[in-house]
Coordinates of C-alpha atoms and ligand atoms in Angstrom, one line a residue:
M1312 CA -28.1 -73.2 52.8
T1313 CA -24.9 -71.5 53.8
Q1314 CA -25.3 -69.3 56.9
A1315 CA -24.0 -65.8 55.9
A1316 CA -23.6 -64.9 59.6
L1317 CA -20.6 -67.2 59.7
F1318 CA -18.8 -64.8 57.3
V1319 CA -19.1 -61.8 59.6
D1320 CA -15.6 -60.6 60.4
E1321 CA -15.1 -58.9 63.7
R1322 CA -11.8 -57.4 62.7
R1323 CA -13.0 -56.0 59.4
L1324 CA -16.0 -54.5 61.3
S1325 CA -13.7 -52.8 63.8
E1326 CA -11.3 -51.5 61.2
R1327 CA -14.2 -49.9 59.2
L1328 CA -15.5 -48.3 62.4
A1329 CA -12.0 -47.0 63.2
A1330 CA -11.6 -45.6 59.6
L1331 CA -15.0 -43.8 59.8
A1332 CA -14.1 -42.5 63.3
R1333 CA -11.1 -40.7 61.7
I1334 CA -13.5 -38.5 59.7
G1335 CA -14.4 -35.7 61.9
A1336 CA -12.3 -37.1 64.8
T1337 CA -12.1 -34.8 67.8
P1338 CA -8.8 -34.4 69.7
T1339 CA -10.4 -36.1 72.7
G1340 CA -11.3 -39.4 71.1
G1341 CA -14.8 -38.6 69.8
V1342 CA -16.4 -37.6 66.5
N1343 CA -17.9 -34.3 65.3
R1344 CA -19.5 -35.1 61.9
P1345 CA -22.5 -32.8 61.4
A1346 CA -25.2 -33.7 58.9
L1347 CA -24.5 -32.5 55.4
S1348 CA -21.0 -31.3 56.3
A1349 CA -17.8 -32.0 54.3
E1350 CA -17.0 -34.8 56.8
D1351 CA -20.5 -36.3 56.4
A1352 CA -19.9 -36.4 52.6
E1353 CA -16.4 -37.9 53.1
A1354 CA -17.9 -40.7 55.2
Q1355 CA -20.4 -41.5 52.4
A1356 CA -17.6 -41.5 49.9
L1357 CA -15.6 -44.0 52.0
M1358 CA -18.7 -46.2 52.3
A1359 CA -19.1 -45.9 48.5
S1360 CA -15.5 -47.1 47.9
W1361 CA -16.0 -50.1 50.2
G1362 CA -19.3 -50.9 48.5
R1363 CA -17.8 -50.7 45.0
A1364 CA -15.0 -53.1 45.9
L1365 CA -17.8 -55.6 46.7
D1366 CA -19.7 -54.8 43.5
L1367 CA -22.5 -53.0 45.5
T1368 CA -24.0 -50.0 43.7
P1369 CA -23.9 -46.7 45.5
S1370 CA -26.6 -44.0 45.0
R1371 CA -28.1 -41.0 46.8
D1372 CA -31.6 -39.5 46.8
D1373 CA -32.8 -35.9 46.9
A1374 CA -33.1 -36.1 50.7
G1375 CA -29.4 -36.8 51.0
N1376 CA -29.9 -40.4 52.0
F1377 CA -27.1 -42.7 50.9
F1378 CA -27.5 -46.3 49.6
L1379 CA -25.4 -49.3 48.6
R1380 CA -27.3 -52.0 46.7
L1381 CA -26.6 -55.6 46.7
N1382 CA -28.6 -56.7 43.6
G1383 CA -31.1 -59.5 44.1
Q1384 CA -32.2 -62.0 41.4
D1385 CA -35.7 -60.5 41.1
P1386 CA -35.4 -56.8 40.1
D1387 CA -39.2 -56.4 40.6
A1388 CA -39.1 -57.6 44.3
A1389 CA -39.2 -54.8 46.8
P1390 CA -35.7 -54.5 48.5
V1391 CA -34.9 -55.1 52.2
L1392 CA -33.3 -52.0 53.8
S1393 CA -30.8 -52.0 56.6
G1394 CA -28.7 -49.2 58.1
S1395 CA -28.7 -46.1 60.4
H1396 CA -26.9 -42.8 60.2
L1397 CA -23.4 -41.4 59.7
D1398 CA -23.9 -37.9 61.2
S1399 CA -23.0 -37.4 64.9
Q1400 CA -23.5 -35.1 67.8
P1401 CA -20.9 -32.3 68.2
T1402 CA -19.2 -34.3 70.9
G1403 CA -20.4 -37.6 69.7
G1404 CA -19.0 -41.1 70.0
R1405 CA -17.6 -43.5 67.4
Y1406 CA -20.6 -46.0 67.3
D1407 CA -23.9 -44.1 67.5
G1408 CA -25.4 -44.6 64.0
V1409 CA -22.2 -45.6 62.3
F1410 CA -22.4 -49.1 63.8
G1411 CA -25.7 -49.8 62.1
V1412 CA -24.4 -48.6 58.7
V1413 CA -21.2 -50.6 58.9
A1414 CA -23.0 -53.7 60.3
A1415 CA -25.4 -53.6 57.3
L1416 CA -22.4 -53.4 54.9
E1417 CA -20.8 -56.3 56.8
A1418 CA -24.1 -58.3 56.3
A1419 CA -24.0 -57.6 52.5
Q1420 CA -20.3 -58.6 52.4
A1421 CA -21.1 -61.8 54.4
L1422 CA -23.9 -62.7 51.9
R1423 CA -21.4 -62.1 49.0
E1424 CA -18.7 -64.3 50.7
A1425 CA -21.2 -67.0 51.4
G1426 CA -21.9 -67.1 47.6
I1427 CA -25.5 -66.1 48.1
T1428 CA -27.4 -64.0 45.5
P1429 CA -30.7 -63.4 47.3
R1430 CA -34.1 -63.0 45.6
R1431 CA -34.6 -59.5 46.9
S1432 CA -32.0 -56.7 46.7
L1433 CA -30.5 -55.5 50.0
D1434 CA -30.0 -51.8 50.4
V1435 CA -27.4 -50.6 53.0
V1436 CA -28.6 -47.1 53.9
A1437 CA -27.3 -44.1 55.8
W1438 CA -30.2 -41.7 56.5
M1439 CA -29.6 -38.0 56.4
N1440 CA -29.4 -36.0 59.6
E1441 CA -30.6 -38.4 62.3
E1442 CA -29.1 -36.4 65.1
G1443 CA -30.8 -33.1 64.6
S1444 CA -28.0 -31.2 66.2
R1445 CA -27.1 -29.0 63.2
F1446 CA -30.6 -28.9 61.7
A1447 CA -33.5 -29.5 64.1
P1448 CA -35.4 -31.7 64.4
G1449 CA -33.5 -34.8 63.3
M1450 CA -34.3 -37.9 61.3
M1451 CA -35.0 -35.7 58.3
G1452 CA -33.9 -38.1 55.6
A1453 CA -35.9 -41.0 57.0
A1454 CA -38.9 -38.8 57.5
V1455 CA -38.9 -37.6 53.9
F1456 CA -38.3 -41.2 52.7
A1457 CA -41.3 -42.3 54.7
G1458 CA -43.5 -39.5 53.3
D1459 CA -43.9 -37.9 56.7
R1460 CA -42.2 -34.7 55.7
T1461 CA -41.5 -33.1 52.4
L1462 CA -38.3 -31.8 50.8
A1463 CA -39.8 -28.3 50.8
D1464 CA -40.6 -28.6 54.5
I1465 CA -37.1 -29.6 55.5
G1466 CA -35.4 -27.4 53.0
S1467 CA -36.0 -24.2 54.8
V1468 CA -34.6 -25.4 58.2
R1469 CA -31.5 -23.4 59.1
D1470 CA -28.4 -24.2 61.2
A1471 CA -26.9 -21.8 63.7
D1472 CA -24.9 -20.1 60.8
G1473 CA -28.1 -19.4 58.8
I1474 CA -27.4 -22.1 56.2
C1475 CA -30.6 -23.9 55.1
V1476 CA -31.0 -27.6 54.5
A1477 CA -31.8 -27.0 50.8
D1478 CA -28.4 -25.3 50.3
A1479 CA -26.5 -27.9 52.4
L1480 CA -28.1 -30.7 50.4
Q1481 CA -27.0 -29.1 47.2
D1482 CA -23.5 -28.6 48.5
T1483 CA -23.3 -32.3 49.6
A1484 CA -24.7 -33.4 46.2
M1485 CA -22.0 -31.5 44.5
R1486 CA -19.3 -33.0 46.7
L1487 CA -20.7 -36.5 45.8
A1488 CA -21.6 -35.7 42.2
Q1489 CA -19.9 -38.9 41.0
L1490 CA -22.5 -41.0 42.9
P1491 CA -25.6 -42.0 40.9
H1492 CA -29.0 -40.4 41.7
R1493 CA -31.8 -42.6 43.0
P1494 CA -35.5 -41.7 43.0
L1495 CA -36.9 -40.8 46.5
A1496 CA -38.7 -43.5 48.4
G1497 CA -40.1 -46.6 46.7
A1498 CA -41.5 -49.9 48.0
V1499 CA -39.6 -51.5 50.8
H1500 CA -40.1 -55.2 51.9
A1501 CA -38.7 -54.7 55.4
Y1502 CA -36.2 -52.6 57.4
V1503 CA -33.8 -53.7 60.1
E1504 CA -31.6 -51.3 62.0
A1505 CA -28.7 -52.3 64.2
H1506 CA -27.6 -49.7 66.9
I1507 CA -25.8 -49.4 70.2
E1508 CA -28.3 -49.5 73.1
Q1509 CA -27.2 -46.1 74.4
G1510 CA -28.4 -47.2 77.8
P1511 CA -27.0 -49.5 80.5
V1512 CA -29.2 -52.5 80.5
L1513 CA -27.4 -55.0 78.2
D1514 CA -24.0 -54.0 79.6
R1515 CA -25.2 -54.5 83.2
L1516 CA -26.6 -57.9 82.5
G1517 CA -23.8 -59.0 80.2
I1518 CA -26.2 -59.8 77.4
P1519 CA -24.7 -59.1 73.9
V1520 CA -27.9 -58.6 71.9
G1521 CA -31.1 -56.7 72.5
V1522 CA -34.4 -57.4 70.7
V1523 CA -35.9 -54.0 70.6
T1524 CA -39.6 -54.0 71.4
G1525 CA -40.3 -50.4 70.4
I1526 CA -39.1 -46.7 70.8
Q1527 CA -40.1 -44.3 73.5
G1528 CA -42.0 -41.1 72.4
K1529 CA -40.3 -37.8 72.0
H1530 CA -41.6 -34.3 71.5
T1531 CA -39.3 -31.4 70.8
F1532 CA -39.7 -27.6 70.9
R1533 CA -37.9 -24.4 70.1
V1534 CA -38.6 -21.5 72.5
V1535 CA -37.7 -18.0 71.7
V1536 CA -37.9 -15.3 74.4
D1537 CA -37.8 -11.7 73.3
G1538 CA -36.9 -8.9 75.6
E1539 CA -35.0 -5.7 75.0
A1540 CA -31.3 -4.9 75.1
A1541 CA -30.4 -2.3 77.7
H1542 CA -27.4 -0.9 79.6
A1543 CA -26.3 -3.1 82.5
G1544 CA -25.4 0.0 84.6
T1545 CA -28.1 2.5 83.8
S1546 CA -31.4 0.6 83.2
S1547 CA -33.6 0.2 86.3
R1548 CA -35.1 -3.2 87.3
T1549 CA -38.6 -2.0 86.6
E1550 CA -37.7 -1.0 83.0
R1551 CA -35.8 -4.1 82.1
R1552 CA -37.2 -6.8 79.8
D1553 CA -34.4 -9.3 80.5
A1554 CA -34.9 -12.3 78.2
L1555 CA -32.5 -14.4 80.2
L1556 CA -34.3 -14.0 83.5
A1557 CA -37.6 -14.9 81.8
A1558 CA -36.0 -18.0 80.1
L1559 CA -34.5 -19.1 83.4
A1560 CA -37.9 -18.8 85.1
M1561 CA -39.5 -20.9 82.3
V1562 CA -36.8 -23.7 82.6
Q1563 CA -37.2 -23.7 86.4
A1564 CA -41.0 -23.9 86.2
L1565 CA -40.8 -26.7 83.6
T1566 CA -38.3 -28.6 85.6
A1567 CA -40.6 -28.5 88.7
E1568 CA -43.7 -29.4 86.7
L1569 CA -42.1 -32.3 84.8
H1570 CA -40.4 -33.8 87.8
D1571 CA -41.6 -37.3 88.6
A1572 CA -40.5 -39.5 91.5
E1573 CA -40.2 -42.5 89.1
D1574 CA -37.7 -40.7 86.8
Q1575 CA -39.7 -41.7 83.7
V1576 CA -40.0 -38.2 82.3
K1577 CA -37.0 -37.1 80.4
F1578 CA -36.7 -33.4 80.1
T1579 CA -33.7 -31.7 78.5
V1580 CA -32.8 -28.2 77.6
G1581 CA -29.7 -28.9 75.5
R1582 CA -29.4 -25.7 73.6
F1583 CA -29.5 -22.2 75.2
E1584 CA -28.4 -19.2 73.2
V1585 CA -28.2 -15.7 74.7
T1586 CA -28.2 -12.6 72.5
P1587 CA -26.2 -10.4 72.3
N1588 CA -24.2 -12.4 74.9
A1589 CA -22.2 -9.4 76.1
P1590 CA -21.3 -8.8 79.8
S1591 CA -22.7 -5.3 80.0
V1592 CA -25.9 -5.7 78.0
V1593 CA -29.3 -6.9 79.3
P1594 CA -30.1 -9.9 77.1
S1595 CA -32.5 -9.1 74.4
R1596 CA -33.2 -12.6 73.2
V1597 CA -32.9 -16.2 74.4
L1598 CA -33.4 -19.2 72.2
F1599 CA -33.6 -22.6 73.9
S1600 CA -34.6 -26.2 73.0
I1601 CA -36.8 -28.6 74.8
D1602 CA -36.5 -32.4 74.3
L1603 CA -39.3 -34.2 76.2
R1604 CA -39.7 -38.0 76.4
H1605 CA -41.9 -40.5 78.1
P1606 CA -42.7 -44.1 77.3
D1607 CA -46.4 -43.7 77.8
T1608 CA -48.0 -41.8 74.9
D1609 CA -50.9 -40.3 76.9
T1610 CA -48.6 -39.0 79.6
L1611 CA -46.2 -37.6 77.0
R1612 CA -49.0 -35.8 75.2
R1613 CA -50.3 -34.4 78.4
L1614 CA -46.9 -33.1 79.5
S1615 CA -46.2 -31.8 76.1
A1616 CA -49.5 -29.8 76.1
A1617 CA -48.4 -28.1 79.3
V1618 CA -45.1 -26.7 77.8
E1619 CA -46.4 -23.6 76.1
P1620 CA -48.8 -22.4 78.8
L1621 CA -46.0 -22.8 81.4
C1622 CA -43.6 -20.8 79.2
Q1623 CA -46.3 -18.1 78.7
A1624 CA -47.0 -17.9 82.4
H1625 CA -43.4 -17.2 83.2
A1626 CA -42.6 -14.8 80.4
G1627 CA -42.9 -11.7 82.7
P1628 CA -42.3 -8.5 80.7
C1629 CA -41.0 -10.5 77.7
K1630 CA -42.7 -12.1 74.7
V1631 CA -42.3 -15.9 74.3
T1632 CA -42.9 -17.9 71.1
V1633 CA -43.0 -21.7 71.6
T1634 CA -42.8 -23.8 68.4
R1635 CA -43.3 -27.6 68.6
L1636 CA -40.8 -29.0 66.1
S1637 CA -41.7 -32.7 66.4
A1638 CA -44.2 -34.9 68.2
A1639 CA -43.3 -38.6 67.9
D1640 CA -45.3 -40.9 70.1
S1641 CA -44.1 -44.2 71.5
L1642 CA -44.2 -47.1 69.1
V1643 CA -44.1 -51.0 69.2
F1644 CA -42.4 -53.0 66.4
P1645 CA -44.4 -55.8 64.9
D1646 CA -44.3 -59.1 66.8
A1647 CA -43.3 -61.0 63.6
M1648 CA -40.2 -58.8 63.1
R1649 CA -39.2 -59.1 66.8
A1650 CA -39.6 -62.8 66.6
R1651 CA -37.2 -62.8 63.6
V1652 CA -34.5 -61.1 65.7
K1653 CA -35.0 -63.4 68.7
S1654 CA -35.0 -66.5 66.5
A1655 CA -31.8 -65.4 64.7
A1656 CA -30.0 -64.9 68.0
D1657 CA -31.3 -68.3 69.2
T1658 CA -30.1 -70.0 66.0
L1659 CA -26.7 -68.5 66.4
G1660 CA -26.5 -69.4 70.1
I1661 CA -26.2 -65.7 71.1
A1662 CA -27.9 -64.7 74.3
S1663 CA -30.5 -61.9 73.8
M1664 CA -33.3 -60.1 75.7
E1665 CA -36.1 -57.8 74.9
L1666 CA -35.9 -54.1 75.7
R1667 CA -37.4 -50.8 74.7
S1668 CA -35.3 -48.1 73.1
A1669 CA -35.2 -45.0 75.2
A1670 CA -33.4 -43.2 72.4
G1671 CA -34.9 -42.2 69.1
H1672 CA -33.9 -43.9 65.8
D1673 CA -34.5 -43.7 62.0
A1674 CA -36.5 -47.0 62.4
R1675 CA -39.3 -44.8 63.9
Y1676 CA -40.1 -43.5 60.4
L1677 CA -39.4 -46.7 58.5
H1678 CA -41.9 -48.4 60.9
S1679 CA -44.7 -46.4 59.4
V1680 CA -44.0 -47.7 55.9
T1681 CA -42.6 -51.2 56.2
P1682 CA -42.3 -54.0 58.9
S1683 CA -39.3 -52.9 60.9
A1684 CA -37.1 -54.2 63.7
M1685 CA -34.0 -53.2 65.6
V1686 CA -31.0 -55.1 67.0
F1687 CA -29.2 -53.6 70.0
V1688 CA -25.6 -54.2 71.2
P1689 CA -24.4 -53.0 74.7
S1690 CA -23.0 -49.6 75.4
R1691 CA -20.3 -49.6 78.1
D1692 CA -21.8 -48.1 81.3
G1693 CA -24.7 -46.8 79.1
I1694 CA -22.5 -43.8 78.0
T1695 CA -23.4 -42.2 74.7
H1696 CA -23.8 -38.8 73.0
N1697 CA -20.4 -38.6 74.6
E1698 CA -16.9 -39.0 73.2
T1699 CA -16.1 -42.0 75.4
E1700 CA -18.9 -44.2 74.0
F1701 CA -17.6 -47.8 73.6
T1702 CA -18.8 -51.2 72.7
E1703 CA -16.7 -54.4 72.8
P1704 CA -15.7 -55.6 69.3
A1705 CA -17.0 -59.1 70.2
D1706 CA -20.5 -57.6 71.0
L1707 CA -20.5 -55.6 67.8
A1708 CA -19.7 -58.8 65.9
D1709 CA -22.5 -60.7 67.7
G1710 CA -25.0 -58.0 66.9
T1711 CA -23.9 -58.0 63.3
R1712 CA -24.2 -61.8 63.1
V1713 CA -27.8 -61.5 64.3
L1714 CA -28.5 -58.7 61.9
T1715 CA -27.0 -60.8 59.0
E1716 CA -29.1 -63.8 59.9
V1717 CA -32.3 -61.7 60.1
L1718 CA -31.5 -60.0 56.7
Q1719 CA -30.7 -63.4 55.1
G1720 CA -34.1 -64.6 56.1
L1721 CA -35.8 -61.5 54.7
V1722 CA -34.1 -61.2 51.3
G1723 CA -34.9 -64.9 50.6
Ligands
GLV3218 C1 -31.4 -39.7 68.9 O1 -30.2 -39.4 68.7 C2 -32.2 -39.3 69.9 O2 -32.4 -38.1 70.1 O3 -32.7 -40.1 70.7
MN3219 MN1 -28.2 -42.9 66.6
MN3220 MN1 -27.5 -40.0 68.6

């Protein structure tokens, strides 16, 4: 049978990535494409136009997930899904997420050009809000698709401007009203996600493809510290209920408690909002985020359980409310799916190695409903969630060839 991977076109792949990078482009070479924004919708519309030109059928579901279907011969056979996300961090790069979506489209096009009509349909997918920077926590579309969260549950989450997911979903649906609606979820035969590594391992070793063994666990929290606004010149130290000082004490205590000599614990306070944020007013409220990761599930759970008591212990005269937003443990992809990726790379003569993903991905949720796998390509110097993120076009093409070979085997 013709090998669809031979039809993967490095230039086309790079051109599509460049076209998507223009949507929400920042002046300094990165991308700002928040979930459910006008730019996010524009990126989906561009994907739809590329898909239509290949006779792929676009559709969207109620969770804002976007699909392009390559119809298989057997309409009753569960489809194979492949993709990632089109939303970005506020100062994101041009590859995180987008590569997986464009690579899946390239695989569908390669199957077409090879003259293959598979038995199963192939759905190229862009999951809604993977990043969680506008609406926290992320991976919302994949979580709803997998039945882990409900539409009602995500609908009430608000962004910094007070806009809720339900309204933003409606807004995006109106922008893309010309795209057919598709029922939420449904049976899936398998899921494969291509992604940049977002770490330095493949780049350092000069290996173009990573066979992802699993994903490290991640727990996230929102911490709100309530104090009281007061005059910076007139209020005495004993009277003050300074929310900023309390929040700083908490962050310092957490940093000390979570420190490990091996540098396995990943602890990040990426958001820190001070209210009213005025030079002459004692801060009345601080909201901060916690992103906590560790590859060992027991350790992660133990550290996670220590977060709230530590915050309470350092609240001083303030009140603190700690909300755990997500608790995802480490996971391991099925051996059989990993073997498919390794064997695809071997068949194509592309060097590969196994590695665990330190970053989170939509595949985490798909893993709970269907056999899943991931294919990594190198990130230059491991730089990511950064506007200078870069992967060599030749590596992107090799990763896409491996993805295509795996998908061809799965769609039958
Ligand atoms: C995904 O972007 C993550 O937070 O790891
Ligand atoms: Mn990503
Ligand atoms: Mn990301």
